[in-house]
Amino acid sequence: MALSLFRTVRGRLLALMVAIALPIAALTAAAAVSTYRTVLDAIQISQARAADDYAVRARIWFRGALRALLSTSATVAALPPESAFDCRTLDGVLRSSAGYLALHFTIPGRGACSVSITPQISADDLARVSADMLRKPRVPIWGGVELSEARYGRVELHGQSYLAIHTRRPPGSGPEEAALLLTSTELLNSAFELGTADAGLIVGMISRGSGVVIQRGGSDGDESWLPEDEIVPDQIQRWRGTSRAGEARSYAARMVAAPDLYVIASFDQRAEKAAATQFYGLLLAPLLTLALLCIVYLKAVDQHCVRWLRGIETAARARRADASARAVISNEMPGDIRSVAEAFNTMVDEQEVRQRKLQAALDDNRFLVRELHHRVKNSLQVVQSYIGLTKRDHQGEARIALSDAECRVHVLSAAYRFTLADGEMQPVRIDLFLDDVVAMIASLVRSRSQSVVGTVETEAALPIDRIIPLGFLIVDVVSRTLRAVPGIGIAIMVTDHDAETIEVAITADRETPPIAPPRLFAGLLTQVEATEIGAAQGASLGVWRIRHRN
């Protein structure tokens, strides 16, 4: 993982923690899922094995009953045909075997032989049951040596339920012999008695279409635990379904004697729910532990790292408003962060020392600049006064030239006077400056028959390096016109064109001949950053626009 992609210490430490926690969480989840599947497989195998155990014990019981029937049948068949045999002698056989209720034999040369210790079972009943059993498919061999062709089933006689074991010598293997044994269903109790069973287990022998033959668990006569739809397994089958009572249960079934008798075991969801609880416990406990570790880790990062770093950041940002702000130093700070905070405070102290020295130097420079400009202003006033004194000794063109020079020197002097009015150099208001310049032009340059009027309707200001060429520009245009046209009147109009631009227009009260400006005039326009809107033509001496906000 490229930790450099994260811009903060907290982000990088969190990313590192996540990079460690994610594989652990994935392994934990994989282990929990594997354990859950293993437990579920074990539960399913255990449930299938429970049904299989009951089926095997039922088969053993049926095979034992079949052996007893075959032994009795073989004894009867072994008697000589000419010997007298009374079927009633088999009554003792039945009474000696608890639960055996009736026998029926069909032996060639002897006819049918029936005996019953239950009065309601007659010989005709036994003959009918034997015939019905022969119409059923034979039971496939379960394993080992096939004793005989066997059939098993449940029969109803006079409202009572019995188990029927029927055997017949296979056709072609000798004289056809058939035997039938009816037993009480209670004999299966011993087969279904496996000791202690699960509390949620109900198991029973089921006859197809007839219901429960015998069951273990649940209430006697209560068949609500059976699946909603009867499912007869081919051999062994397991599934989840809904019982007749509407309860979700797990089922395992095993065929005992095809096609009618099979064992079905029903289980509640306790084992599955316990496995699910164990799964969530195995899954969530480590994940919650990792989450708790992440929270504690982030809390520790904030408490012992980020908090102090933010303190240094806050002190650095606070210096914009409070020059005395310092990073907090505490004994609780980690050593490396404390070293950074001390270095920051040292740097701030050194910076303040440098700033004080720079401020002192700047104050000295400002004083020197003010003094220099003050000297320049005084020098200009001296020059202006000297030109004025010299002008008294001359007449004609020389006097006019000295007046023009005196007016230009006054522009410089006025500019320095206004820019240093408050002791600091600052932009000069155009209206105050031009009113002074126009008054000086009217005093020094015009003759008595001429007039110069100025109207300044703006409160904009220009720095000294632009206000001086603006004054020179106006002096140059007005002075040239006054010297060329006697008795002329000139108006100077300065207005706001928009919030960032002023417009300067100079007009005469009559048409004037074109007067070529000196080469210096283009330089003045460049210095003042003026744009010529209207050239000198007719009564207009020129219109210019000057931006005062850049």
Coordinates of C-alpha atoms in Angstrom, one line a residue:
M1 CA 0.0 0.0 0.0
A2 CA 1.4 3.4 -1.0
L3 CA 1.0 5.4 2.2
S4 CA 2.1 8.5 0.4
L5 CA -1.3 8.7 -1.2
F6 CA -2.7 9.8 2.2
R7 CA -1.9 13.4 3.0
T8 CA -2.2 13.3 6.8
V9 CA -0.5 11.5 9.6
R10 CA -3.8 10.2 10.9
G11 CA -4.8 9.0 7.4
R12 CA -1.5 7.1 6.9
L13 CA -1.6 5.5 10.4
L14 CA -5.2 4.5 9.8
A15 CA -4.4 3.1 6.4
L16 CA -1.6 1.1 7.9
M17 CA -4.0 -0.3 10.6
V18 CA -6.5 -1.2 7.9
A19 CA -3.8 -2.9 5.9
I20 CA -3.0 -5.1 8.9
A21 CA -6.6 -5.6 10.0
L22 CA -8.1 -6.5 6.7
P23 CA -6.1 -9.7 6.1
I24 CA -6.8 -10.8 9.7
A25 CA -10.5 -10.1 9.2
A26 CA -10.5 -12.1 6.0
L27 CA -8.7 -15.0 7.6
T28 CA -11.1 -14.8 10.6
A29 CA -14.1 -14.8 8.3
A30 CA -12.7 -17.7 6.3
A31 CA -12.0 -19.7 9.4
A32 CA -15.5 -19.0 10.7
V33 CA -17.2 -20.0 7.5
S34 CA -15.1 -23.2 7.3
T35 CA -16.0 -24.0 10.9
Y36 CA -19.6 -23.3 10.2
R37 CA -19.7 -25.5 7.1
T38 CA -17.9 -28.3 9.0
V39 CA -20.4 -28.1 11.9
L40 CA -23.3 -28.1 9.4
D41 CA -21.8 -31.1 7.6
A42 CA -21.4 -32.9 10.9
I43 CA -25.0 -32.1 11.9
Q44 CA -26.3 -33.4 8.6
I45 CA -24.2 -36.5 8.8
S46 CA -25.4 -37.1 12.4
Q47 CA -29.0 -36.6 11.3
A48 CA -28.6 -39.0 8.4
R49 CA -26.8 -41.5 10.6
A50 CA -29.6 -41.3 13.2
A51 CA -32.2 -42.3 10.5
D52 CA -29.8 -44.9 9.2
D53 CA -29.3 -46.4 12.7
Y54 CA -33.1 -46.8 13.2
A55 CA -33.5 -48.2 9.8
V56 CA -30.7 -50.8 10.3
R57 CA -32.2 -51.9 13.7
A58 CA -35.6 -52.2 12.0
R59 CA -34.2 -54.3 9.2
I60 CA -32.4 -56.5 11.8
W61 CA -35.7 -57.0 13.6
F62 CA -37.5 -57.8 10.3
R63 CA -34.8 -60.2 9.3
G64 CA -35.0 -61.9 12.7
A65 CA -38.8 -62.3 12.3
L66 CA -38.2 -63.6 8.8
R67 CA -35.7 -66.2 10.2
A68 CA -38.3 -67.4 12.8
L69 CA -41.0 -67.6 10.1
L70 CA -38.7 -69.6 7.8
S71 CA -37.7 -71.9 10.6
T72 CA -41.3 -72.7 11.4
S73 CA -42.2 -73.0 7.8
A74 CA -39.3 -75.4 7.2
T75 CA -40.4 -77.5 10.2
V76 CA -43.9 -77.8 8.9
A77 CA -42.7 -78.5 5.4
A78 CA -40.4 -81.2 6.6
L79 CA -43.2 -83.4 8.0
P80 CA -44.1 -86.3 5.7
P81 CA -47.2 -85.7 3.7
E82 CA -48.9 -88.8 5.0
S83 CA -48.4 -87.8 8.6
A84 CA -51.2 -86.2 10.4
F85 CA -50.6 -82.6 11.3
D86 CA -52.8 -80.3 13.4
C87 CA -52.1 -76.5 12.7
R88 CA -53.3 -75.8 16.2
T89 CA -50.0 -77.2 17.5
L90 CA -48.4 -74.0 16.3
D91 CA -50.3 -72.1 18.9
G92 CA -47.5 -72.8 21.4
V93 CA -45.0 -71.4 19.0
L94 CA -47.0 -68.1 18.9
R95 CA -47.5 -68.0 22.6
S96 CA -43.8 -68.6 23.3
S97 CA -42.8 -65.6 21.2
A98 CA -44.3 -62.4 22.7
G99 CA -45.9 -60.2 20.0
Y100 CA -46.3 -63.0 17.4
L101 CA -50.1 -63.1 16.8
A102 CA -50.8 -65.3 13.7
L103 CA -49.3 -67.7 11.3
H104 CA -50.4 -68.8 7.8
F105 CA -48.7 -71.5 5.7
T106 CA -49.4 -72.7 2.2
I107 CA -47.5 -75.9 1.7
P108 CA -47.9 -78.1 -1.4
G109 CA -49.5 -81.4 -0.5
R110 CA -50.9 -80.2 2.7
G111 CA -53.1 -77.2 1.8
A112 CA -53.4 -74.0 3.9
C113 CA -52.6 -74.0 7.5
S114 CA -53.6 -71.0 9.7
V115 CA -53.3 -70.3 13.4
S116 CA -54.0 -67.2 15.5
I117 CA -54.0 -66.4 19.1
T118 CA -56.1 -63.3 18.5
P119 CA -59.8 -64.3 18.1
Q120 CA -60.7 -61.5 15.7
I121 CA -58.1 -62.7 13.1
S122 CA -59.6 -65.6 11.1
A123 CA -58.1 -68.0 8.6
D124 CA -59.8 -66.1 5.8
D125 CA -58.2 -62.9 7.0
L126 CA -54.8 -64.5 6.9
A127 CA -55.4 -66.0 3.4
R128 CA -56.5 -62.6 2.1
V129 CA -53.5 -60.8 3.6
S130 CA -51.1 -63.5 2.2
A131 CA -52.6 -63.0 -1.2
D132 CA -52.3 -59.2 -0.9
M133 CA -48.7 -59.5 0.1
L134 CA -47.9 -61.6 -3.0
R135 CA -49.1 -58.7 -5.1
K136 CA -46.5 -56.4 -3.6
P137 CA -43.0 -56.3 -5.1
R138 CA -40.4 -58.3 -3.2
V139 CA -38.0 -56.5 -0.9
P140 CA -34.5 -56.2 -2.4
I141 CA -31.8 -58.0 -0.6
W142 CA -30.3 -55.9 2.2
G143 CA -26.9 -57.6 2.2
G144 CA -25.5 -61.0 2.8
V145 CA -27.1 -64.2 1.6
E146 CA -30.7 -63.9 0.5
L147 CA -32.8 -66.2 2.8
S148 CA -35.9 -66.2 0.7
E149 CA -38.2 -64.0 -1.3
A150 CA -39.5 -61.7 1.4
R151 CA -42.2 -59.0 1.7
Y152 CA -42.9 -56.7 4.6
G153 CA -45.8 -54.4 5.2
R154 CA -48.4 -53.0 7.5
V155 CA -52.0 -54.3 7.4
E156 CA -55.2 -53.2 9.0
L157 CA -57.7 -55.9 10.2
H158 CA -60.8 -55.0 12.1
G159 CA -59.5 -51.6 13.1
Q160 CA -56.2 -52.9 14.4
S161 CA -52.7 -52.4 12.9
Y162 CA -50.3 -55.3 12.4
L163 CA -46.9 -55.9 10.9
A164 CA -46.9 -58.6 8.2
I165 CA -43.8 -60.6 7.3
H166 CA -44.4 -62.8 4.2
T167 CA -42.0 -65.2 2.5
R168 CA -42.2 -67.4 -0.5
R169 CA -39.9 -69.9 -2.1
P170 CA -38.7 -68.4 -5.4
P171 CA -40.5 -69.9 -8.4
G172 CA -38.6 -72.7 -10.0
S173 CA -36.6 -73.6 -6.9
G174 CA -39.0 -76.4 -5.9
P175 CA -42.6 -76.8 -4.6
E176 CA -44.1 -73.3 -4.1
E177 CA -44.3 -72.6 -0.4
A178 CA -45.6 -69.4 1.2
A179 CA -45.7 -68.3 4.8
L180 CA -47.2 -65.3 6.6
L181 CA -46.5 -63.9 10.1
L182 CA -48.5 -61.2 11.8
T183 CA -47.0 -59.4 14.7
S184 CA -47.9 -56.6 17.0
T185 CA -46.4 -53.2 16.0
E186 CA -45.2 -52.9 19.7
L187 CA -42.4 -55.4 18.9
L188 CA -40.6 -52.6 17.2
N189 CA -40.2 -50.8 20.5
S190 CA -37.1 -52.8 21.3
A191 CA -35.7 -52.0 17.8
F192 CA -36.4 -48.2 18.3
E193 CA -35.0 -48.1 21.8
L194 CA -31.6 -46.5 21.4
G195 CA -31.2 -45.1 24.9
T196 CA -31.0 -41.3 25.4
A197 CA -31.8 -39.3 22.3
D198 CA -31.8 -35.6 21.4
A199 CA -34.7 -33.7 23.0
G200 CA -35.7 -32.3 19.5
L201 CA -35.6 -35.7 17.8
I202 CA -38.7 -37.6 16.8
V203 CA -38.3 -40.8 14.8
G204 CA -40.9 -43.2 13.5
M205 CA -41.5 -46.1 11.2
I206 CA -43.8 -44.9 8.4
S207 CA -46.0 -46.9 6.1
R208 CA -46.7 -45.3 2.8
G209 CA -50.1 -43.7 2.7
S210 CA -51.0 -45.1 6.2
G211 CA -49.0 -43.0 8.6
V212 CA -46.9 -43.8 11.6
V213 CA -46.5 -47.4 12.6
I214 CA -44.4 -46.7 15.7
Q215 CA -42.5 -43.6 16.9
R216 CA -40.0 -42.5 19.5
G217 CA -40.2 -38.9 20.8
G218 CA -43.2 -36.6 20.7
S219 CA -46.7 -37.5 21.8
D220 CA -48.3 -40.8 20.9
G221 CA -50.8 -40.4 18.2
D222 CA -49.5 -36.9 17.3
E223 CA -48.3 -36.9 13.7
S224 CA -48.0 -33.1 13.3
W225 CA -44.2 -33.6 13.3
L226 CA -44.3 -35.3 9.9
P227 CA -43.4 -33.3 6.8
E228 CA -46.3 -31.4 5.2
D229 CA -46.0 -33.4 2.0
E230 CA -45.1 -37.1 2.3
I231 CA -41.7 -37.9 0.8
V232 CA -40.8 -41.5 0.4
P233 CA -37.0 -41.9 0.0
D234 CA -35.5 -44.1 -2.7
Q235 CA -32.8 -45.2 -0.3
I236 CA -31.7 -42.4 2.0
Q237 CA -32.6 -38.7 1.8
R238 CA -32.2 -35.6 3.9
W239 CA -34.0 -32.3 3.5
R240 CA -35.4 -29.2 5.3
G241 CA -39.1 -28.7 5.2
T242 CA -42.2 -27.6 7.0
S243 CA -44.0 -29.9 9.4
R244 CA -47.8 -30.4 9.4
A245 CA -47.8 -28.1 12.4
G246 CA -46.2 -25.4 10.3
E247 CA -42.8 -25.6 12.1
A248 CA -39.5 -25.6 10.2
R249 CA -37.7 -28.8 10.8
S250 CA -35.0 -31.0 9.3
Y251 CA -35.7 -34.5 8.1
A252 CA -33.7 -37.6 7.3
A253 CA -35.4 -40.7 5.8
R254 CA -34.2 -44.2 5.1
M255 CA -36.0 -46.9 3.2
V256 CA -36.5 -50.1 5.3
A257 CA -38.7 -52.3 3.2
A258 CA -39.6 -51.0 -0.3
P259 CA -42.0 -49.9 -1.4
D260 CA -44.0 -49.1 1.8
L261 CA -42.0 -49.1 5.0
Y262 CA -39.4 -46.5 5.7
V263 CA -37.9 -44.7 8.8
I264 CA -38.1 -40.9 9.0
A265 CA -36.3 -38.9 11.7
S266 CA -37.4 -35.3 12.4
F267 CA -35.1 -32.7 14.1
D268 CA -35.9 -29.3 15.4
Q269 CA -33.6 -26.4 14.4
R270 CA -31.7 -26.3 17.7
A271 CA -28.5 -27.7 16.3
E272 CA -28.5 -25.5 13.2
K273 CA -29.3 -22.4 15.4
A274 CA -26.5 -23.3 17.8
A275 CA -24.2 -23.7 14.8
A276 CA -25.3 -20.3 13.4
T277 CA -24.8 -18.7 16.8
Q278 CA -21.4 -20.2 17.0
F279 CA -20.6 -19.0 13.5
Y280 CA -21.7 -15.4 14.3
G281 CA -19.7 -15.6 17.5
L282 CA -16.6 -16.9 15.8
L283 CA -17.0 -14.3 13.0
L284 CA -18.1 -11.2 15.0
A285 CA -15.9 -11.6 18.1
P286 CA -12.6 -11.2 16.3
L287 CA -14.1 -8.5 14.0
L288 CA -15.4 -6.5 16.9
T289 CA -12.1 -7.0 18.6
L290 CA -10.3 -5.6 15.5
A291 CA -12.8 -2.7 15.4
L292 CA -12.2 -2.0 19.1
L293 CA -8.5 -2.1 18.5
C294 CA -8.9 0.3 15.5
I295 CA -10.9 2.7 17.7
V296 CA -8.4 2.6 20.5
Y297 CA -5.6 3.0 18.0
L298 CA -7.2 6.0 16.5
K299 CA -7.9 7.5 19.9
A300 CA -4.3 7.0 20.9
V301 CA -3.1 8.6 17.6
D302 CA -5.4 11.6 18.2
Q303 CA -4.4 11.8 21.9
H304 CA -0.6 11.4 21.6
C305 CA 0.1 12.6 18.1
V306 CA -2.5 14.5 16.1
R307 CA -3.5 16.7 19.1
W308 CA 0.0 18.1 19.5
L309 CA 0.5 18.5 15.8
R310 CA -2.7 20.5 15.5
G311 CA -1.5 22.6 18.4
I312 CA 1.6 23.5 16.4
E313 CA -0.6 24.2 13.3
T314 CA -3.0 26.4 15.3
A315 CA -0.1 28.4 16.8
A316 CA 1.4 28.9 13.3
R317 CA -2.0 30.1 11.9
A318 CA -2.7 32.3 14.9
R319 CA 0.5 34.3 14.3
R320 CA -1.3 36.2 11.5
A321 CA -3.5 37.9 14.1
D322 CA -1.4 37.4 17.3
A323 CA 2.4 37.8 16.9
S324 CA 3.0 36.4 20.4
A325 CA 1.4 33.0 19.6
R326 CA 3.6 30.1 20.5
A327 CA 3.2 26.3 20.3
V328 CA 2.2 24.7 23.6
I329 CA 5.0 22.8 25.3
S330 CA 3.9 20.0 27.7
N331 CA 5.6 17.1 29.5
E332 CA 2.9 14.8 28.1
M333 CA 4.1 15.4 24.5
P334 CA 6.1 12.7 22.8
G335 CA 9.7 13.6 22.7
D336 CA 10.0 14.0 18.9
I337 CA 6.9 16.2 18.7
R338 CA 8.1 18.2 21.6
S339 CA 11.4 18.8 19.8
V340 CA 9.4 20.0 16.8
A341 CA 7.4 22.4 18.9
E342 CA 10.5 23.8 20.6
A343 CA 12.2 24.2 17.2
F344 CA 9.0 26.1 16.0
N345 CA 9.1 28.4 19.0
T346 CA 12.8 29.1 18.5
M347 CA 12.2 29.8 14.9
V348 CA 9.4 32.2 15.8
D349 CA 11.6 34.0 18.3
E350 CA 14.3 34.4 15.8
Q351 CA 11.8 35.6 13.2
E352 CA 10.5 38.3 15.6
V353 CA 14.1 39.5 16.3
R354 CA 14.6 39.8 12.5
Q355 CA 11.3 41.5 12.1
R356 CA 12.1 44.1 14.7
K357 CA 15.4 44.8 13.0
L358 CA 13.7 45.0 9.6
Q359 CA 11.1 47.3 11.1
A360 CA 13.7 49.6 12.6
A361 CA 15.5 49.7 9.2
L362 CA 12.3 50.4 7.4
D363 CA 11.4 53.2 9.8
D364 CA 14.9 54.7 9.2
N365 CA 14.4 54.4 5.4
R366 CA 11.0 56.0 5.6
F367 CA 12.4 58.9 7.6
L368 CA 15.2 59.3 5.1
V369 CA 12.8 59.1 2.2
R370 CA 10.5 61.7 3.8
E371 CA 13.5 63.9 4.5
L372 CA 14.8 63.5 1.0
H373 CA 11.4 64.4 -0.6
H374 CA 11.1 67.3 1.8
R375 CA 14.5 68.5 0.7
V376 CA 13.4 68.1 -2.9
K377 CA 10.2 70.1 -2.3
N378 CA 12.2 72.9 -0.6
S379 CA 14.7 72.9 -3.4
L380 CA 11.9 73.2 -6.0
Q381 CA 10.4 76.1 -4.1
V382 CA 13.8 77.8 -4.1
V383 CA 14.2 77.2 -7.8
Q384 CA 10.7 78.5 -8.4
S385 CA 11.4 81.6 -6.3
Y386 CA 14.7 82.1 -8.1
I387 CA 13.0 81.9 -11.6
G388 CA 10.3 84.4 -10.3
L389 CA 13.0 86.9 -9.3
T390 CA 14.9 86.4 -12.5
K391 CA 11.7 86.9 -14.5
R392 CA 11.4 90.5 -13.2
D393 CA 14.5 91.5 -15.1
H394 CA 13.2 90.3 -18.5
Q395 CA 10.5 91.2 -21.0
G396 CA 8.9 89.6 -24.1
E397 CA 9.7 86.0 -25.1
A398 CA 12.3 85.6 -22.3
R399 CA 9.7 86.5 -19.7
I400 CA 7.2 84.1 -21.2
A401 CA 9.7 81.3 -21.3
L402 CA 10.7 81.9 -17.6
S403 CA 7.0 82.0 -16.7
D404 CA 6.4 78.6 -18.4
A405 CA 9.4 77.2 -16.6
E406 CA 8.2 78.6 -13.3
C407 CA 4.8 76.9 -13.9
R408 CA 6.4 73.5 -14.6
V409 CA 8.6 73.8 -11.5
H410 CA 5.4 74.6 -9.6
V411 CA 3.8 71.3 -10.9
L412 CA 6.7 69.4 -9.3
S413 CA 6.6 71.4 -6.1
A414 CA 2.8 71.0 -5.8
A415 CA 3.0 67.2 -6.4
Y416 CA 5.6 66.7 -3.6
R417 CA 3.6 69.0 -1.3
F418 CA 0.4 67.0 -1.7
T419 CA 2.0 63.6 -1.6
L420 CA 3.8 64.4 1.7
A421 CA 0.9 66.3 3.2
D422 CA 0.5 63.7 6.1
G423 CA 4.2 63.0 6.5
E424 CA 4.0 59.8 4.5
M425 CA 4.1 59.4 0.7
Q426 CA 0.6 58.8 -0.6
P427 CA -1.4 59.1 -3.8
V428 CA -2.3 62.7 -4.7
R429 CA -6.0 63.6 -5.2
I430 CA -6.5 64.8 -8.7
D431 CA -9.0 67.6 -7.9
L432 CA -6.8 69.3 -5.3
F433 CA -3.7 69.0 -7.5
L434 CA -5.3 70.3 -10.7
D435 CA -7.1 73.2 -8.9
D436 CA -3.6 74.3 -7.7
V437 CA -2.1 73.9 -11.2
V438 CA -4.9 75.7 -13.0
A439 CA -4.6 78.6 -10.5
M440 CA -0.8 78.8 -11.1
I441 CA -1.3 78.7 -14.9
A442 CA -3.8 81.5 -14.7
S443 CA -1.4 83.5 -12.5
L444 CA 1.8 83.0 -14.5
V445 CA 1.1 82.2 -18.1
R446 CA -2.1 83.9 -19.3
S447 CA -2.4 87.5 -20.3
R448 CA -5.0 89.9 -19.1
S449 CA -7.2 89.3 -22.2
Q450 CA -7.1 85.5 -21.8
S451 CA -8.9 83.2 -19.3
V452 CA -8.2 79.7 -17.9
V453 CA -11.0 77.9 -16.0
G454 CA -10.7 74.5 -14.5
T455 CA -13.6 72.2 -13.5
V456 CA -12.5 69.0 -11.7
E457 CA -15.4 66.6 -10.7
T458 CA -13.6 63.6 -9.4
E459 CA -12.2 62.4 -6.1
A460 CA -9.8 59.9 -7.8
A461 CA -6.1 59.9 -6.9
L462 CA -2.9 59.1 -8.8
P463 CA 0.6 58.2 -7.5
I464 CA 3.3 60.9 -7.7
D465 CA 5.0 59.2 -10.7
R466 CA 1.7 59.6 -12.7
I467 CA 0.3 62.9 -11.3
I468 CA 3.4 64.9 -12.3
P469 CA 3.3 64.0 -16.1
L470 CA -0.5 64.7 -15.9
G471 CA 0.3 68.3 -14.7
F472 CA 3.0 68.7 -17.3
L473 CA 0.5 67.5 -20.0
I474 CA -2.1 70.2 -19.0
V475 CA 0.5 72.9 -18.7
D476 CA 2.0 72.1 -22.1
V477 CA -1.3 72.1 -23.9
V478 CA -2.6 75.3 -22.2
S479 CA 0.7 77.1 -22.4
R480 CA 1.1 76.5 -26.2
T481 CA -2.4 77.6 -26.9
L482 CA -2.2 80.8 -24.8
R483 CA 1.0 81.9 -26.5
A484 CA -0.4 81.2 -30.0
V485 CA -3.9 82.8 -29.7
P486 CA -4.3 86.2 -28.0
G487 CA -7.5 86.8 -26.0
I488 CA -8.5 83.1 -26.0
G489 CA -10.4 81.4 -23.2
I490 CA -9.6 77.8 -22.2
A491 CA -11.6 75.4 -20.1
I492 CA -10.2 72.3 -18.4
M493 CA -12.8 69.6 -17.6
V494 CA -11.9 66.5 -15.5
T495 CA -14.8 64.0 -14.9
D496 CA -15.3 60.3 -13.9
H497 CA -15.8 58.3 -17.0
D498 CA -16.5 55.2 -14.9
A499 CA -15.4 53.8 -11.5
E500 CA -11.8 53.2 -12.7
T501 CA -11.3 55.8 -15.4
I502 CA -11.2 59.6 -15.5
E503 CA -11.6 61.7 -18.7
V504 CA -9.6 64.9 -19.2
A505 CA -10.9 67.4 -21.8
I506 CA -9.4 70.8 -22.7
T507 CA -11.4 73.1 -24.9
A508 CA -11.1 76.7 -26.2
D509 CA -13.8 79.2 -26.6
R510 CA -13.0 79.5 -30.4
E511 CA -11.4 77.5 -33.1
T512 CA -7.7 77.4 -32.9
P513 CA -5.1 76.7 -35.5
P514 CA -3.4 73.4 -35.2
I515 CA -0.3 73.5 -33.0
A516 CA 2.2 70.6 -33.3
P517 CA 3.1 69.2 -29.8
P518 CA 6.7 68.8 -28.9
R519 CA 8.4 65.4 -28.9
L520 CA 8.2 65.4 -25.1
F521 CA 4.4 65.3 -25.3
A522 CA 4.3 61.6 -26.4
G523 CA 6.5 60.7 -23.5
L524 CA 4.1 62.5 -21.1
L525 CA 1.2 60.4 -22.4
T526 CA 3.2 57.2 -21.9
Q527 CA 4.2 58.1 -18.3
V528 CA 0.6 59.1 -17.3
E529 CA -0.7 55.9 -19.1
A530 CA -3.3 58.1 -20.9
T531 CA -5.3 57.0 -24.0
E532 CA -6.1 59.8 -26.5
I533 CA -9.8 59.8 -27.3
G534 CA -10.1 63.0 -29.3
A535 CA -7.3 64.8 -31.1
A536 CA -6.9 68.6 -31.2
Q537 CA -9.4 69.9 -33.8
G538 CA -11.5 73.0 -33.9
A539 CA -12.2 74.3 -30.4
S540 CA -11.1 71.0 -28.8
L541 CA -7.5 70.9 -27.7
G542 CA -7.7 67.2 -26.9
V543 CA -9.5 64.5 -24.8
W544 CA -7.7 61.8 -22.9
R545 CA -8.8 58.9 -20.6
I546 CA -6.7 57.8 -17.7
R547 CA -7.2 54.6 -15.6
H548 CA -6.6 55.3 -11.9
R549 CA -7.3 51.8 -10.5
N550 CA -5.0 49.0 -11.8

